[in-house]
mmCIF file of C-alpha atoms in Angstrom:
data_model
loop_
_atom_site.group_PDB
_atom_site.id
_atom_site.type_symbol
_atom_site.label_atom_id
_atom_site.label_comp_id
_atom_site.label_asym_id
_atom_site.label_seq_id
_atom_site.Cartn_x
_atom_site.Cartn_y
_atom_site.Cartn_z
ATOM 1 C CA UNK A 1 2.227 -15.241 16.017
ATOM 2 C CA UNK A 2 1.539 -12.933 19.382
ATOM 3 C CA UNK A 3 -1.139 -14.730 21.564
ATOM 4 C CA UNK A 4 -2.470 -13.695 24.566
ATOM 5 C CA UNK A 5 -1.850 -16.417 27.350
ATOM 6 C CA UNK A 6 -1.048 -14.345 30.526
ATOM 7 C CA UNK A 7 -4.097 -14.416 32.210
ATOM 8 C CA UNK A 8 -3.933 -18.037 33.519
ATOM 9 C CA UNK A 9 -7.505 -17.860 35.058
ATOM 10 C CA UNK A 10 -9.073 -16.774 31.833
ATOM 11 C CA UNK A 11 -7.603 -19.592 30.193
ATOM 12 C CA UNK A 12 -9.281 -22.013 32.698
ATOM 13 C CA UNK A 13 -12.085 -20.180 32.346
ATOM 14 C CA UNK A 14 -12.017 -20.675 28.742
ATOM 15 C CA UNK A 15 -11.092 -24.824 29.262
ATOM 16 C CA UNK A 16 -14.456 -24.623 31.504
ATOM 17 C CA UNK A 17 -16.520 -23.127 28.697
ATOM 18 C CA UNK A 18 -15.594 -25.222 26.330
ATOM 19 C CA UNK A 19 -15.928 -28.217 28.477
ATOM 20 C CA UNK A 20 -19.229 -27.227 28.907
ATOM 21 C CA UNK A 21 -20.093 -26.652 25.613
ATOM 22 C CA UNK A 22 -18.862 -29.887 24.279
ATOM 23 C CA UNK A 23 -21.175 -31.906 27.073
ATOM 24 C CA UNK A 24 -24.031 -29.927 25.823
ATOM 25 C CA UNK A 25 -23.250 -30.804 22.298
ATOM 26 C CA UNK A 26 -23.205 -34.309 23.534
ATOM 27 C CA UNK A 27 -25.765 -34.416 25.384
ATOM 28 C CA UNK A 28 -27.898 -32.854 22.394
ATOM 29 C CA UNK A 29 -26.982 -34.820 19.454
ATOM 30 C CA UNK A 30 -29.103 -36.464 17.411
ATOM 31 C CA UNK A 31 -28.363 -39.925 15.883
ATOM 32 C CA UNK A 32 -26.912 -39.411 12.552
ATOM 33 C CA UNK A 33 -25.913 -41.155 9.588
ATOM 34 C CA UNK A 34 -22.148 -41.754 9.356
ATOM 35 C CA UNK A 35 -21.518 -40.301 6.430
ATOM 36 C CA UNK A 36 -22.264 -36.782 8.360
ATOM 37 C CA UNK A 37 -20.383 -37.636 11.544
ATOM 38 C CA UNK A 38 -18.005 -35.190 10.512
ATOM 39 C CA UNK A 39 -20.254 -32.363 10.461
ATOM 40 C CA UNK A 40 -19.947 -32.048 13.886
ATOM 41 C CA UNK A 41 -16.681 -30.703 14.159
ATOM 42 C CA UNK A 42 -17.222 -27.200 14.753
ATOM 43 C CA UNK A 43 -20.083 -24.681 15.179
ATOM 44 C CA UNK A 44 -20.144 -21.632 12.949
ATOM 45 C CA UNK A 45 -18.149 -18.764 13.481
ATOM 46 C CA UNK A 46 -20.890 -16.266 15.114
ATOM 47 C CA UNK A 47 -22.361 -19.000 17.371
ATOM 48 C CA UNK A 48 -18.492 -19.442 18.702
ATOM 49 C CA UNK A 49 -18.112 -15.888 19.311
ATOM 50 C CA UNK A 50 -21.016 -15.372 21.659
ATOM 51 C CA UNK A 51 -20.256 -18.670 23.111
ATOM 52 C CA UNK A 52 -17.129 -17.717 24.191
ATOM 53 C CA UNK A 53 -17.318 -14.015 24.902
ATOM 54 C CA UNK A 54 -13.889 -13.049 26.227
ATOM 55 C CA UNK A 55 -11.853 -16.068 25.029
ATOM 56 C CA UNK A 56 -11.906 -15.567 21.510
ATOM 57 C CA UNK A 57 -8.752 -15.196 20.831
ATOM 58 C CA UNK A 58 -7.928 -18.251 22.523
ATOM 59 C CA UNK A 59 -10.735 -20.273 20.760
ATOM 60 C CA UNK A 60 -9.729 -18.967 17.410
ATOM 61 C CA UNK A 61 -6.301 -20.779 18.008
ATOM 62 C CA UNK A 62 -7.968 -23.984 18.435
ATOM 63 C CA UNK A 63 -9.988 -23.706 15.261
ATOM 64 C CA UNK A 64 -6.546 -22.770 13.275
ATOM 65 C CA UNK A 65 -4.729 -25.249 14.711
ATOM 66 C CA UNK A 66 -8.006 -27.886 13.716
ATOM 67 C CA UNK A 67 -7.820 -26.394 10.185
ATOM 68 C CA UNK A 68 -4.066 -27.566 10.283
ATOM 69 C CA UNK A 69 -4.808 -31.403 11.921
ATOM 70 C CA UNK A 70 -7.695 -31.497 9.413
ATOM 71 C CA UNK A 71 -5.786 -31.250 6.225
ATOM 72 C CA UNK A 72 -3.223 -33.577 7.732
ATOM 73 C CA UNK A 73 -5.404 -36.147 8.595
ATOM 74 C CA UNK A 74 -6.725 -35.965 4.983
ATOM 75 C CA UNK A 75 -3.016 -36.157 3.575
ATOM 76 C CA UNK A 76 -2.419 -39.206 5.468
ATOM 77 C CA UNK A 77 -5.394 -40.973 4.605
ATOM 78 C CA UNK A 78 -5.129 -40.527 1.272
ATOM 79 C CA UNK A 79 -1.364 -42.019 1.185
ATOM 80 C CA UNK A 80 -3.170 -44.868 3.167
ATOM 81 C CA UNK A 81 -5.662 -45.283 0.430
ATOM 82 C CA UNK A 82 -4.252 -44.161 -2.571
ATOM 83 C CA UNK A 83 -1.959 -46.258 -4.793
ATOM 84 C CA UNK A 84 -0.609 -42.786 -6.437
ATOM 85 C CA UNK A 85 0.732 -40.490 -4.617
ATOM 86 C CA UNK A 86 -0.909 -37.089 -3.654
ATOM 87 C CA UNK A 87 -0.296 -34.176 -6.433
ATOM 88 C CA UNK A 88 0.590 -31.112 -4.108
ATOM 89 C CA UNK A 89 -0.746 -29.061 -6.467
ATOM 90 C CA UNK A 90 -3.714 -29.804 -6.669
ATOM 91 C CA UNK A 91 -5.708 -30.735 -3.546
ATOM 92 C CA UNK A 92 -9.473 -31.260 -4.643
ATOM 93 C CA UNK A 93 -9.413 -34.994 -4.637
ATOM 94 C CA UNK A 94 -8.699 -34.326 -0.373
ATOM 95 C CA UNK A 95 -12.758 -33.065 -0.313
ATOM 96 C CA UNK A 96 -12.017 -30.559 2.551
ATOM 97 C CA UNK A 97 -15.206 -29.387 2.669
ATOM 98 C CA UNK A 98 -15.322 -28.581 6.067
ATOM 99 C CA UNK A 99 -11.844 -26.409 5.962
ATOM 100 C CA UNK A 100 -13.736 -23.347 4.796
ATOM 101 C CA UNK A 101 -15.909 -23.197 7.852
ATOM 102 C CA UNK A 102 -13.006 -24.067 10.175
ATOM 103 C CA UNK A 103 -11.136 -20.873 8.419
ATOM 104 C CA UNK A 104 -14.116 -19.060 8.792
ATOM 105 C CA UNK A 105 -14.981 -19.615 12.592
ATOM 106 C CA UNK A 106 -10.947 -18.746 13.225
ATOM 107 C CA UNK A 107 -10.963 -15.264 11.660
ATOM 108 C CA UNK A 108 -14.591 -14.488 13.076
ATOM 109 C CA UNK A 109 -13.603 -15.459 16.705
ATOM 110 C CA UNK A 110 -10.359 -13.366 16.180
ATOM 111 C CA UNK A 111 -10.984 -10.636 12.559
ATOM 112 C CA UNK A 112 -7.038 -9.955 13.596
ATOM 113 C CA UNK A 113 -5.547 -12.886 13.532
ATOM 114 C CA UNK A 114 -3.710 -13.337 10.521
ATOM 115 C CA UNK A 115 -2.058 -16.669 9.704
ATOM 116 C CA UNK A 116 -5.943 -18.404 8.472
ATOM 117 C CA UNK A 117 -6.257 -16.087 5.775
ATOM 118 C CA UNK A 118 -2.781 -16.735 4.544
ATOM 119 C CA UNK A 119 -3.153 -20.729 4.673
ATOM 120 C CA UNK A 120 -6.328 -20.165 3.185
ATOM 121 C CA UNK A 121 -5.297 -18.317 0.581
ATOM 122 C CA UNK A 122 -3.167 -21.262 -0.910
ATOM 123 C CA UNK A 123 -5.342 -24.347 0.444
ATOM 124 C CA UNK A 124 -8.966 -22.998 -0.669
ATOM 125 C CA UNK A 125 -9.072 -22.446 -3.686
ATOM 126 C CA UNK A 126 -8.532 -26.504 -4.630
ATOM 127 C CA UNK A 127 -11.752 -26.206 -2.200
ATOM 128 C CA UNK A 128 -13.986 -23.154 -3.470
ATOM 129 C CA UNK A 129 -12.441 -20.791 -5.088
ATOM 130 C CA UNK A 130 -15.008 -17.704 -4.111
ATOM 131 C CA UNK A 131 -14.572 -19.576 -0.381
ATOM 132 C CA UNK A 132 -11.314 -18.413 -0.647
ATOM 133 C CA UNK A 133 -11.642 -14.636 -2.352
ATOM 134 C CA UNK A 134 -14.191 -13.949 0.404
ATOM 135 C CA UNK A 135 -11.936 -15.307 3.356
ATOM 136 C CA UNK A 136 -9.512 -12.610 1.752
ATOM 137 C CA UNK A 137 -11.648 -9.801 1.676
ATOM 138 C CA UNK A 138 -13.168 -10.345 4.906
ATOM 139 C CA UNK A 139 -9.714 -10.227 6.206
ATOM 140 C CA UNK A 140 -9.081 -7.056 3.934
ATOM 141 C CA UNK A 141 -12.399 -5.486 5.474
ATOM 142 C CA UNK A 142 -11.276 -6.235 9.456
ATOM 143 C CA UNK A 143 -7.414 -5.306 8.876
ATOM 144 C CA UNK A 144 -7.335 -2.717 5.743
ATOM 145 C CA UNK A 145 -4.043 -1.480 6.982
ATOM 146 C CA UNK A 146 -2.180 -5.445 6.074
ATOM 147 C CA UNK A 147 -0.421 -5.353 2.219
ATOM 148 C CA UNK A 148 0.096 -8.882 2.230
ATOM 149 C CA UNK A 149 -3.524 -9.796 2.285
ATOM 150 C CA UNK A 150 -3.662 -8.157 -0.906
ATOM 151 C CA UNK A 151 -0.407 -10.291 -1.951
ATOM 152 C CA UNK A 152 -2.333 -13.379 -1.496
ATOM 153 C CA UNK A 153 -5.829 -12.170 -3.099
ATOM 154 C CA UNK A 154 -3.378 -11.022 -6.224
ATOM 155 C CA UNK A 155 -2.782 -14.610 -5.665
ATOM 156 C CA UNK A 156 -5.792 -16.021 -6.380
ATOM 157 C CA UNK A 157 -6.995 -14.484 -9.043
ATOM 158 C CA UNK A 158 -3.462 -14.930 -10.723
ATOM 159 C CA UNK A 159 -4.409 -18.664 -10.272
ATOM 160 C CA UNK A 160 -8.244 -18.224 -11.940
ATOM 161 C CA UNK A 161 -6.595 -16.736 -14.721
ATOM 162 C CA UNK A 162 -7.857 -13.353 -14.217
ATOM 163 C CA UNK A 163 -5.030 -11.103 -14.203
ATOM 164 C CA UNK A 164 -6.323 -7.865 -14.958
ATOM 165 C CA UNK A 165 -8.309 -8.332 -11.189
ATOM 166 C CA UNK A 166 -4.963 -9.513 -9.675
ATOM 167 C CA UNK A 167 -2.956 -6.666 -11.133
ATOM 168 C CA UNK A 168 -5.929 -4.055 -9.564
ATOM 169 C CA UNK A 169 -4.947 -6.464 -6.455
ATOM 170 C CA UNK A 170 -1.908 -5.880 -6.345
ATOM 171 C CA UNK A 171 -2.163 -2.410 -7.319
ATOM 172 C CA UNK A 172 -4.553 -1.134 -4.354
ATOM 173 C CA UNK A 173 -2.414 -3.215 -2.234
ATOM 174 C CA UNK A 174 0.921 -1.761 -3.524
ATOM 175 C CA UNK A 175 0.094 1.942 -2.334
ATOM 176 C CA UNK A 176 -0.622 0.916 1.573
ATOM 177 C CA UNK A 177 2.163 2.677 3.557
ATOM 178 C CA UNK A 178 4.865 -0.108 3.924
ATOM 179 C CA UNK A 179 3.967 -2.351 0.918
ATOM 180 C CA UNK A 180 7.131 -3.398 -0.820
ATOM 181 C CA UNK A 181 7.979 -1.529 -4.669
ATOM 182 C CA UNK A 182 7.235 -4.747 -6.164
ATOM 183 C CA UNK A 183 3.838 -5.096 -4.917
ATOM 184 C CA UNK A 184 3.031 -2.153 -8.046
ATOM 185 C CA UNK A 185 5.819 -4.004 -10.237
ATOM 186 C CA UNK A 186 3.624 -7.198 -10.033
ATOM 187 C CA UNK A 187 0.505 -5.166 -10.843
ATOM 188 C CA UNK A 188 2.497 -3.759 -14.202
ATOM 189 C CA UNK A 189 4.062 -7.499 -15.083
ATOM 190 C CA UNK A 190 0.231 -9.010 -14.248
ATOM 191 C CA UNK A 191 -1.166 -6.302 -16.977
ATOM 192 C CA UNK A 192 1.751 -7.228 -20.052
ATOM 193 C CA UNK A 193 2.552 -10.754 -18.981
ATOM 194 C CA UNK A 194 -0.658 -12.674 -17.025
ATOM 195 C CA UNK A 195 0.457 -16.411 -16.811
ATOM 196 C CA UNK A 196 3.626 -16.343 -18.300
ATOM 197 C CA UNK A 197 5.982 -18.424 -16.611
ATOM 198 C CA UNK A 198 8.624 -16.097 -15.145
ATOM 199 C CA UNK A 199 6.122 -13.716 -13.931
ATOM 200 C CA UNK A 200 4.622 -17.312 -11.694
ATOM 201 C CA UNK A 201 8.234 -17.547 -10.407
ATOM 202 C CA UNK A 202 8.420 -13.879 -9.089
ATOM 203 C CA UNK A 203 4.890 -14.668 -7.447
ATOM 204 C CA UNK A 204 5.700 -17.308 -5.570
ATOM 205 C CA UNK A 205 9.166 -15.856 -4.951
ATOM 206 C CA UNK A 206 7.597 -12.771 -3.347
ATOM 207 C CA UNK A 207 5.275 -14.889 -1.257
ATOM 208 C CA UNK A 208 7.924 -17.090 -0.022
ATOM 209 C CA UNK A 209 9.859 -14.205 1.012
ATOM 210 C CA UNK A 210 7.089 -12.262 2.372
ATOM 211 C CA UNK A 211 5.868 -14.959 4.639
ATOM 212 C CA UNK A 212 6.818 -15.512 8.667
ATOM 213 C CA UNK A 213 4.495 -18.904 8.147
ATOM 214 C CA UNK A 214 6.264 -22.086 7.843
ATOM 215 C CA UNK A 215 3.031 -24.036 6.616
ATOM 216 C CA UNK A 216 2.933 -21.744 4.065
ATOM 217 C CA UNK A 217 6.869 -21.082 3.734
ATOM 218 C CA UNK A 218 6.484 -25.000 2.962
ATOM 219 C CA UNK A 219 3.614 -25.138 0.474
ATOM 220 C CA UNK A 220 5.359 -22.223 -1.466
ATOM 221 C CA UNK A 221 8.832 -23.753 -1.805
ATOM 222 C CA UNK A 222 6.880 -26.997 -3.374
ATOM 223 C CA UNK A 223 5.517 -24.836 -5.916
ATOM 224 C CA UNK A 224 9.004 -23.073 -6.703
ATOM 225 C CA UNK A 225 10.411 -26.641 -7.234
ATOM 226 C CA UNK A 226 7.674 -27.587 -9.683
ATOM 227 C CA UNK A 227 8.575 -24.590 -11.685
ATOM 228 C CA UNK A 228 12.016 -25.546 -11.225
ATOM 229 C CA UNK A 229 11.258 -28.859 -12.731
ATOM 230 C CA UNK A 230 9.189 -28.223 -15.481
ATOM 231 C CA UNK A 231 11.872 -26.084 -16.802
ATOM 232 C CA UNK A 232 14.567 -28.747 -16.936
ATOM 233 C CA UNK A 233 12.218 -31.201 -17.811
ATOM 234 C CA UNK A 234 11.815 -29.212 -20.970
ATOM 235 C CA UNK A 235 15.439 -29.055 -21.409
ATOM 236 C CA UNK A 236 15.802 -32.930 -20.793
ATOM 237 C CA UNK A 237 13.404 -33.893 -23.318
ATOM 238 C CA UNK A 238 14.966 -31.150 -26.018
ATOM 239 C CA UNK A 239 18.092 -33.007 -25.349
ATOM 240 C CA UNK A 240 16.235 -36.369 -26.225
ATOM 241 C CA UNK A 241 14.563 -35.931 -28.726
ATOM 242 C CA UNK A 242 17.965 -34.453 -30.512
ATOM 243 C CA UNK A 243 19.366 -37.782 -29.426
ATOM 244 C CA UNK A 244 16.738 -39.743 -31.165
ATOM 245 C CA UNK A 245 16.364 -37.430 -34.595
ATOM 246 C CA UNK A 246 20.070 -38.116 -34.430
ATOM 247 C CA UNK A 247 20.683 -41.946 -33.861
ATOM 248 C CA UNK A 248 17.043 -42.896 -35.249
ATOM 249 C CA UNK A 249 15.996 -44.465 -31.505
ATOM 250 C CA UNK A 250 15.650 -43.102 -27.943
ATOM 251 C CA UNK A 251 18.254 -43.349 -25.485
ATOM 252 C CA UNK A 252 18.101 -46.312 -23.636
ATOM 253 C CA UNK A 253 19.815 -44.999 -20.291
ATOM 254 C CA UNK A 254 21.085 -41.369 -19.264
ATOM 255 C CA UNK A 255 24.607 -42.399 -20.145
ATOM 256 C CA UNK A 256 23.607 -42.131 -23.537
ATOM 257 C CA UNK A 257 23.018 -39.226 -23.657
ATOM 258 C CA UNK A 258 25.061 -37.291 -19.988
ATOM 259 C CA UNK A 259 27.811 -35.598 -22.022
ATOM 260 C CA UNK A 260 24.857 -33.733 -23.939
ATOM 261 C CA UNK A 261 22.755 -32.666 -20.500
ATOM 262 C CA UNK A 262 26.122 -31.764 -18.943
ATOM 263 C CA UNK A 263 26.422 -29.227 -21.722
ATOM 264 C CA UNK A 264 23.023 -28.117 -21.360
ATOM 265 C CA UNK A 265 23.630 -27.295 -17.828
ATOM 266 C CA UNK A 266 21.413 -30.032 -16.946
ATOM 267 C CA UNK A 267 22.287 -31.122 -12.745
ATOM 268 C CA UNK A 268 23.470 -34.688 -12.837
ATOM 269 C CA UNK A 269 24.473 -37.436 -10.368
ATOM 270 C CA UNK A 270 27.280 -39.590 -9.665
ATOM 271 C CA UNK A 271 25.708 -42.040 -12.707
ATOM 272 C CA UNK A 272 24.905 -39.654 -15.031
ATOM 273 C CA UNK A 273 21.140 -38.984 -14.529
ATOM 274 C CA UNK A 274 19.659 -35.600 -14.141
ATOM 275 C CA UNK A 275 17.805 -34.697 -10.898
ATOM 276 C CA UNK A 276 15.343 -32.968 -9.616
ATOM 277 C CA UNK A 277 15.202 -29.890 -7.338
ATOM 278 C CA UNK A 278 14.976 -32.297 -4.651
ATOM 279 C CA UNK A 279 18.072 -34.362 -6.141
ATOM 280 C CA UNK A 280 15.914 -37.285 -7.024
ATOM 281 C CA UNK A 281 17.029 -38.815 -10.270
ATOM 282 C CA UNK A 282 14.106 -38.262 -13.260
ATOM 283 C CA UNK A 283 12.665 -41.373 -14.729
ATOM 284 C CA UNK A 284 13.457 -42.080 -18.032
ATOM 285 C CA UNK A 285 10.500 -42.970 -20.240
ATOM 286 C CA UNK A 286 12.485 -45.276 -23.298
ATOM 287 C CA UNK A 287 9.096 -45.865 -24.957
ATOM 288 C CA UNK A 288 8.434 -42.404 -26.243
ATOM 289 C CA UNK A 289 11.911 -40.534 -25.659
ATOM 290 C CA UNK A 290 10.357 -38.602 -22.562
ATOM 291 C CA UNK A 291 11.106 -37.706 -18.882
ATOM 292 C CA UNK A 292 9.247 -37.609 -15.835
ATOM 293 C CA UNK A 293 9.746 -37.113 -12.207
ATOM 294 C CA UNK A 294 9.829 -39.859 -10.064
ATOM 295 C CA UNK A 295 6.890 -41.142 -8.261
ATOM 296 C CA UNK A 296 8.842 -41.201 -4.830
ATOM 297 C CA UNK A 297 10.350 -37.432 -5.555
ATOM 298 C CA UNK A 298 9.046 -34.895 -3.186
ATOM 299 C CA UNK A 299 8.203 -32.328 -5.873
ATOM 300 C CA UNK A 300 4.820 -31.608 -7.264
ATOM 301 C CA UNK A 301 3.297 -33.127 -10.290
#
């Protein structure tokens, strides 16, 4: 990410404005309930830009970097609160309701900058789905020339389930001069394969690779792991429930049962018990002959 900071007295300028701004909108405020405290985080995008005139680009890196605090200050309250831990994949229960309009004031102070629609492209749709499809195209519409927005619009409607729309996605997005080959490969696997689960690998593959975000690097590789998991986790509980047909009971520990998940290519630890992509050992469920990760592992539910 290329800002502009050179210009040291536009930047003071821009403190000055926004100094200003915020005394006004203090000054201004009306009492209200608690409960919509929050609302007064940003104004909308439009109102920003002719607030700020020359410093959008500047402002629209505050709002991103907002967007970012936000969701982390959700995260950590909800560890604070929450006796479960939080399923990556699935952020709804966060209610970041007001991360659409902090996406949305970013990319209208600055239509180029880049890295919102990307975050929001794998955030927002636990939010609002169609929040997210029309951050996307709004991006498309202000930088028609970028491949990878199409990547992550392909994306999303991989995720709704609609995968003849992604593989038109990722076909319109494949011909742009400089899109990758497998930008039209994707559109061809989206048409014969939709949802299948080595077709989700390649997607998130691609996106990993095609990414110079490290929030987004990071929310990608999570996903990758689940996939990971899921897949020995369906190996692991093949290998129990052989054990069980076998002996007439479930295994009561993984050393029951190691010499078997060894030959299934199964990764194991010093003790014997298979681990995750993030070498935590799985939890053994003894009731019903079953696996799970553990609740402290780092990979997605």
């Amino acid at each position: 990410m290329k800002r502009d900071y050179r210009l040291i007295l536009g930047i003071a300028a821009g403190l000055t404005a926004a100094a200003f701004v915020a005394h006004w909108n203090d000054v201004h405020r009306r009492d209200l309930p608690a409960e919509f405290a929050e609302e007064q985080l940003s104004l909308n995008g439009p109102a920003m830009k002719r607030i700020t005139l020359a410093f959008n680009a500047i402002a629209a890196d505050w709002y991103w970097m907002s967007s970012l605090q936000y969701v982390g200050r959700k995260m950590i309250n909800y560890e604070d609160t929450h006796a479960g831990k939080l399923r990556l994949s699935d952020l709804s229960s966060l209610d970041l309701h007001l991360l659409p309009a902090l996406l949305q004031t970013a990319t209208t102070l600055d239509p180029k900058f880049l890295d919102p629609y990307y975050y929001g492209a794998l955030i927002l749709p636990d939010v609002d789905a169609n929040e997210a499809i029309g951050l996307l195209n709004q991006g498309i519409a202000a930088n028609p020339e970028q491949w990878k927005l199409y990547q992550h619009l392909g994306y999303i409607y991989w995720q709704r389930h609609e995968y003849q729309k992604a593989s038109e996605v990722y076909e319109t997005g494949g011909k742009l001069p400089g899109a990758p080959l497998w930008m039209l490969a994707m559109s061809a696997r989206m048409k014969a394969e939709g949802g299948a689960g080595q077709a989700a690998r390649e997607m998130y593959a691609h996106l990993y690779e095609a990414s110079d975000d490290l929030n987004v690097k990071g929310m990608v590789e999570k996903q990758l792991m689940r996939l990971d998991s899921l897949d020995e986790r369906g190996k692991i509980r093949q290998v129990l429930s052989d054990y069980a047909k076998s002996t007439g009971h479930c295994a009561a520990s993984w050393k029951e049962v190691a010499v078997t998940l060894r030959a299934a290519r199964v990764r194991l630890d010093a003790s014997g018990a298979p681990t995750d992509p993030a070498n935590t050992p799985y939890r053994l469920i003894t009731s019903d002959c079953n696996v799970d990760l553990d609740d402290n592992s780092p990979v997605p539910h």
